[in-house]
Amino acid sequence: MITFPNSPFRLHQPFPPAGDRRRHPRYELLAQVRFRRVAATHVLDVGNISRSGLFVRTPDEKSLRRVHVAETVELELFTQEELRNVPVRGRVVRIVGDGPPAGWGFGVEFDELDDAARAAITELVDRAAVSPLPPPLPPRPPSEAPFV
């Protein structure tokens, strides 16, 4: 169960962290995802990526309450270097809402990637594997939170 400080909200994770289930190594990457929710599109930072999934950072608990474990999400992944967005579809496999807010977010396991998306993910991961760590992202002021 995840609790939020000063909040009555709790999130239950049906997949308890009983060991590391990751199939591929993760790498930090300076990238963002566009995430459509209801009638709005939100832009969120990517924490890390692997060949099988990515971790999306969320700025606050309101953002975390908008996703649920086992939910299917459609994202558009983009970086500064890429001229095109990479559409990815995946399943939310974990939600992190404890500890400092800088570590909050949700993990997505890729699902049903077409050949072009899989090739683009492989290229991004290969580049991230040999690149120096990206600089930390500046914190967003509360007024610039991506969810409305």
PDB file of C-alpha atoms in Angstrom:
ATOM      1  CA  MET A   1       0.000   0.000   0.000  1.00  0.00           C
ATOM      2  CA  ILE A   2       1.235   3.478  -0.833  1.00  0.00           C
ATOM      3  CA  THR A   3       0.265   6.382   1.397  1.00  0.00           C
ATOM      4  CA  PHE A   4       0.629  10.061   0.714  1.00  0.00           C
ATOM      5  CA  PRO A   5       1.834  12.418   3.449  1.00  0.00           C
ATOM      6  CA  ASN A   6      -0.975  14.589   4.870  1.00  0.00           C
ATOM      7  CA  SER A   7      -3.541  12.830   2.694  1.00  0.00           C
ATOM      8  CA  PRO A   8      -6.227  10.190   3.210  1.00  0.00           C
ATOM      9  CA  PHE A   9      -5.429   8.638  -0.206  1.00  0.00           C
ATOM     10  CA  ARG A  10      -3.837   5.227  -0.496  1.00  0.00           C
ATOM     11  CA  LEU A  11      -2.855   3.192  -3.525  1.00  0.00           C
ATOM     12  CA  HIS A  12      -2.780  -0.590  -3.493  1.00  0.00           C
ATOM     13  CA  GLN A  13      -0.319  -2.415  -5.694  1.00  0.00           C
ATOM     14  CA  PRO A  14      -1.483  -5.868  -6.784  1.00  0.00           C
ATOM     15  CA  PHE A  15       2.090  -6.688  -7.854  1.00  0.00           C
ATOM     16  CA  PRO A  16       4.098  -6.494  -4.612  1.00  0.00           C
ATOM     17  CA  PRO A  17       7.792  -5.756  -5.071  1.00  0.00           C
ATOM     18  CA  ALA A  18       8.922  -9.315  -4.297  1.00  0.00           C
ATOM     19  CA  GLY A  19      12.208  -9.111  -6.149  1.00  0.00           C
ATOM     20  CA  ASP A  20      13.208  -7.402  -9.314  1.00  0.00           C
ATOM     21  CA  ARG A  21      11.053  -8.438 -12.269  1.00  0.00           C
ATOM     22  CA  ARG A  22      12.890  -6.342 -14.833  1.00  0.00           C
ATOM     23  CA  ARG A  23      14.001  -8.160 -17.951  1.00  0.00           C
ATOM     24  CA  HIS A  24      16.364  -5.453 -19.211  1.00  0.00           C
ATOM     25  CA  PRO A  25      18.713  -2.890 -17.645  1.00  0.00           C
ATOM     26  CA  ARG A  26      17.346   0.628 -17.165  1.00  0.00           C
ATOM     27  CA  TYR A  27      19.081   3.808 -18.250  1.00  0.00           C
ATOM     28  CA  GLU A  28      18.453   7.426 -17.416  1.00  0.00           C
ATOM     29  CA  LEU A  29      17.312   9.405 -20.399  1.00  0.00           C
ATOM     30  CA  LEU A  30      16.471  13.065 -20.894  1.00  0.00           C
ATOM     31  CA  ALA A  31      13.035  12.590 -22.469  1.00  0.00           C
ATOM     32  CA  GLN A  32       9.364  13.285 -21.949  1.00  0.00           C
ATOM     33  CA  VAL A  33       6.062  11.623 -22.752  1.00  0.00           C
ATOM     34  CA  ARG A  34       2.782  13.070 -23.878  1.00  0.00           C
ATOM     35  CA  PHE A  35       0.025  11.413 -21.936  1.00  0.00           C
ATOM     36  CA  ARG A  36      -3.620  11.912 -22.882  1.00  0.00           C
ATOM     37  CA  ARG A  37      -6.062  11.898 -20.007  1.00  0.00           C
ATOM     38  CA  VAL A  38      -9.765  12.649 -20.422  1.00  0.00           C
ATOM     39  CA  ALA A  39      -9.866  15.815 -22.566  1.00  0.00           C
ATOM     40  CA  ALA A  40      -6.346  17.038 -21.823  1.00  0.00           C
ATOM     41  CA  THR A  41      -2.830  16.172 -22.934  1.00  0.00           C
ATOM     42  CA  HIS A  42      -0.099  16.244 -20.300  1.00  0.00           C
ATOM     43  CA  VAL A  43       3.674  16.282 -20.685  1.00  0.00           C
ATOM     44  CA  LEU A  44       5.621  14.314 -18.071  1.00  0.00           C
ATOM     45  CA  ASP A  45       9.319  13.601 -17.599  1.00  0.00           C
ATOM     46  CA  VAL A  46      10.807  10.151 -18.163  1.00  0.00           C
ATOM     47  CA  GLY A  47      12.883   8.882 -15.253  1.00  0.00           C
ATOM     48  CA  ASN A  48      14.464   5.923 -17.024  1.00  0.00           C
ATOM     49  CA  ILE A  49      13.950   3.544 -19.915  1.00  0.00           C
ATOM     50  CA  SER A  50      14.713  -0.031 -20.896  1.00  0.00           C
ATOM     51  CA  ARG A  51      13.874  -2.193 -23.894  1.00  0.00           C
ATOM     52  CA  SER A  52      10.754  -3.406 -22.087  1.00  0.00           C
ATOM     53  CA  GLY A  53       9.419  -0.280 -20.381  1.00  0.00           C
ATOM     54  CA  LEU A  54       9.927   3.122 -18.835  1.00  0.00           C
ATOM     55  CA  PHE A  55       9.339   5.041 -15.623  1.00  0.00           C
ATOM     56  CA  VAL A  56       7.304   8.242 -15.866  1.00  0.00           C
ATOM     57  CA  ARG A  57       7.853  10.856 -13.159  1.00  0.00           C
ATOM     58  CA  THR A  58       4.835  12.625 -11.703  1.00  0.00           C
ATOM     59  CA  PRO A  59       5.048  15.975  -9.914  1.00  0.00           C
ATOM     60  CA  ASP A  60       2.391  15.443  -7.239  1.00  0.00           C
ATOM     61  CA  GLU A  61      -0.071  13.016  -5.660  1.00  0.00           C
ATOM     62  CA  LYS A  62      -2.926  14.323  -7.819  1.00  0.00           C
ATOM     63  CA  SER A  63      -1.014  13.066 -10.842  1.00  0.00           C
ATOM     64  CA  LEU A  64      -0.495   9.644  -9.281  1.00  0.00           C
ATOM     65  CA  ARG A  65      -4.199   9.231  -8.584  1.00  0.00           C
ATOM     66  CA  ARG A  66      -4.889   9.508 -12.326  1.00  0.00           C
ATOM     67  CA  VAL A  67      -3.247   6.167 -13.176  1.00  0.00           C
ATOM     68  CA  HIS A  68      -3.912   2.684 -11.857  1.00  0.00           C
ATOM     69  CA  VAL A  69      -1.908  -0.521 -11.808  1.00  0.00           C
ATOM     70  CA  ALA A  70      -2.865  -2.841 -14.710  1.00  0.00           C
ATOM     71  CA  GLU A  71      -4.305   0.089 -16.700  1.00  0.00           C
ATOM     72  CA  THR A  72      -3.320   0.343 -20.365  1.00  0.00           C
ATOM     73  CA  VAL A  73      -1.845   3.722 -21.318  1.00  0.00           C
ATOM     74  CA  GLU A  74      -0.862   5.248 -24.633  1.00  0.00           C
ATOM     75  CA  LEU A  75       2.132   7.573 -24.577  1.00  0.00           C
ATOM     76  CA  GLU A  76       4.155   9.522 -27.103  1.00  0.00           C
ATOM     77  CA  LEU A  77       7.837   9.431 -26.195  1.00  0.00           C
ATOM     78  CA  PHE A  78      10.067  12.257 -27.394  1.00  0.00           C
ATOM     79  CA  THR A  79      13.567  13.602 -26.810  1.00  0.00           C
ATOM     80  CA  GLN A  80      15.379  16.763 -27.850  1.00  0.00           C
ATOM     81  CA  GLU A  81      17.383  14.863 -30.452  1.00  0.00           C
ATOM     82  CA  GLU A  82      14.504  13.088 -32.168  1.00  0.00           C
ATOM     83  CA  LEU A  83      12.515  14.757 -34.927  1.00  0.00           C
ATOM     84  CA  ARG A  84       9.579  12.396 -34.446  1.00  0.00           C
ATOM     85  CA  ASN A  85       7.545  11.143 -31.521  1.00  0.00           C
ATOM     86  CA  VAL A  86       7.554   7.451 -30.711  1.00  0.00           C
ATOM     87  CA  PRO A  87       4.050   6.184 -29.916  1.00  0.00           C
ATOM     88  CA  VAL A  88       4.109   3.472 -27.260  1.00  0.00           C
ATOM     89  CA  ARG A  89       1.387   1.492 -25.596  1.00  0.00           C
ATOM     90  CA  GLY A  90       1.869  -0.258 -22.311  1.00  0.00           C
ATOM     91  CA  ARG A  91       0.499  -1.424 -19.011  1.00  0.00           C
ATOM     92  CA  VAL A  92       1.072   0.355 -15.711  1.00  0.00           C
ATOM     93  CA  VAL A  93       2.934  -2.206 -13.589  1.00  0.00           C
ATOM     94  CA  ARG A  94       3.796  -0.144 -10.538  1.00  0.00           C
ATOM     95  CA  ILE A  95       3.120   3.176  -8.883  1.00  0.00           C
ATOM     96  CA  VAL A  96       5.650   4.868  -6.614  1.00  0.00           C
ATOM     97  CA  GLY A  97       4.160   7.413  -4.236  1.00  0.00           C
ATOM     98  CA  ASP A  98       6.252   7.061  -1.112  1.00  0.00           C
ATOM     99  CA  GLY A  99       9.528   8.727  -0.246  1.00  0.00           C
ATOM    100  CA  PRO A 100      10.449  12.158  -1.551  1.00  0.00           C
ATOM    101  CA  PRO A 101       8.169  13.523  -4.315  1.00  0.00           C
ATOM    102  CA  ALA A 102      11.128  13.687  -6.725  1.00  0.00           C
ATOM    103  CA  GLY A 103      10.918   9.875  -6.955  1.00  0.00           C
ATOM    104  CA  TRP A 104       7.161   9.617  -7.497  1.00  0.00           C
ATOM    105  CA  GLY A 105       5.828   8.176 -10.722  1.00  0.00           C
ATOM    106  CA  PHE A 106       4.632   5.063 -12.477  1.00  0.00           C
ATOM    107  CA  GLY A 107       6.292   2.205 -14.332  1.00  0.00           C
ATOM    108  CA  VAL A 108       4.978   1.150 -17.733  1.00  0.00           C
ATOM    109  CA  GLU A 109       5.752  -2.168 -19.411  1.00  0.00           C
ATOM    110  CA  PHE A 110       5.611  -1.841 -23.202  1.00  0.00           C
ATOM    111  CA  ASP A 111       2.943  -3.831 -24.985  1.00  0.00           C
ATOM    112  CA  GLU A 112       2.130  -4.303 -28.658  1.00  0.00           C
ATOM    113  CA  LEU A 113       4.932  -2.139 -30.085  1.00  0.00           C
ATOM    114  CA  ASP A 114       5.068  -2.045 -33.855  1.00  0.00           C
ATOM    115  CA  ASP A 115       8.416  -2.595 -35.609  1.00  0.00           C
ATOM    116  CA  ALA A 116       9.117   1.146 -35.997  1.00  0.00           C
ATOM    117  CA  ALA A 117       8.445   1.870 -32.315  1.00  0.00           C
ATOM    118  CA  ARG A 118      10.522  -1.116 -31.180  1.00  0.00           C
ATOM    119  CA  ALA A 119      13.435   0.009 -33.379  1.00  0.00           C
ATOM    120  CA  ALA A 120      13.179   3.569 -32.027  1.00  0.00           C
ATOM    121  CA  ILE A 121      13.124   2.329 -28.405  1.00  0.00           C
ATOM    122  CA  THR A 122      16.133   0.097 -29.073  1.00  0.00           C
ATOM    123  CA  GLU A 123      18.020   3.043 -30.563  1.00  0.00           C
ATOM    124  CA  LEU A 124      17.167   5.309 -27.603  1.00  0.00           C
ATOM    125  CA  VAL A 125      18.199   2.657 -25.067  1.00  0.00           C
ATOM    126  CA  ASP A 126      21.455   1.916 -26.917  1.00  0.00           C
ATOM    127  CA  ARG A 127      22.318   5.632 -26.967  1.00  0.00           C
ATOM    128  CA  ALA A 128      21.382   6.063 -23.290  1.00  0.00           C
ATOM    129  CA  ALA A 129      23.562   3.077 -22.352  1.00  0.00           C
ATOM    130  CA  VAL A 130      26.734   4.781 -23.596  1.00  0.00           C
ATOM    131  CA  SER A 131      25.864   8.404 -22.806  1.00  0.00           C
ATOM    132  CA  PRO A 132      26.852  10.270 -19.667  1.00  0.00           C
ATOM    133  CA  LEU A 133      23.995  10.753 -17.233  1.00  0.00           C
ATOM    134  CA  PRO A 134      21.706  13.609 -18.234  1.00  0.00           C
ATOM    135  CA  PRO A 135      21.636  16.679 -16.001  1.00  0.00           C
ATOM    136  CA  PRO A 136      18.891  16.677 -13.390  1.00  0.00           C
ATOM    137  CA  LEU A 137      15.667  18.332 -14.461  1.00  0.00           C
ATOM    138  CA  PRO A 138      14.802  21.558 -12.641  1.00  0.00           C
ATOM    139  CA  PRO A 139      11.869  21.250 -10.237  1.00  0.00           C
ATOM    140  CA  ARG A 140       8.552  22.530 -11.567  1.00  0.00           C
ATOM    141  CA  PRO A 141       6.826  25.271  -9.620  1.00  0.00           C
ATOM    142  CA  PRO A 142       3.430  24.058  -8.350  1.00  0.00           C
ATOM    143  CA  SER A 143       1.654  26.395 -10.762  1.00  0.00           C
ATOM    144  CA  GLU A 144       3.166  24.477 -13.693  1.00  0.00           C
ATOM    145  CA  ALA A 145       1.943  21.033 -12.672  1.00  0.00           C
ATOM    146  CA  PRO A 146       0.992  19.152 -15.861  1.00  0.00           C
ATOM    147  CA  PHE A 147      -2.379  17.846 -14.634  1.00  0.00           C
ATOM    148  CA  VAL A 148      -5.379  20.123 -14.409  1.00  0.00           C
TER     149      VAL A 148
END
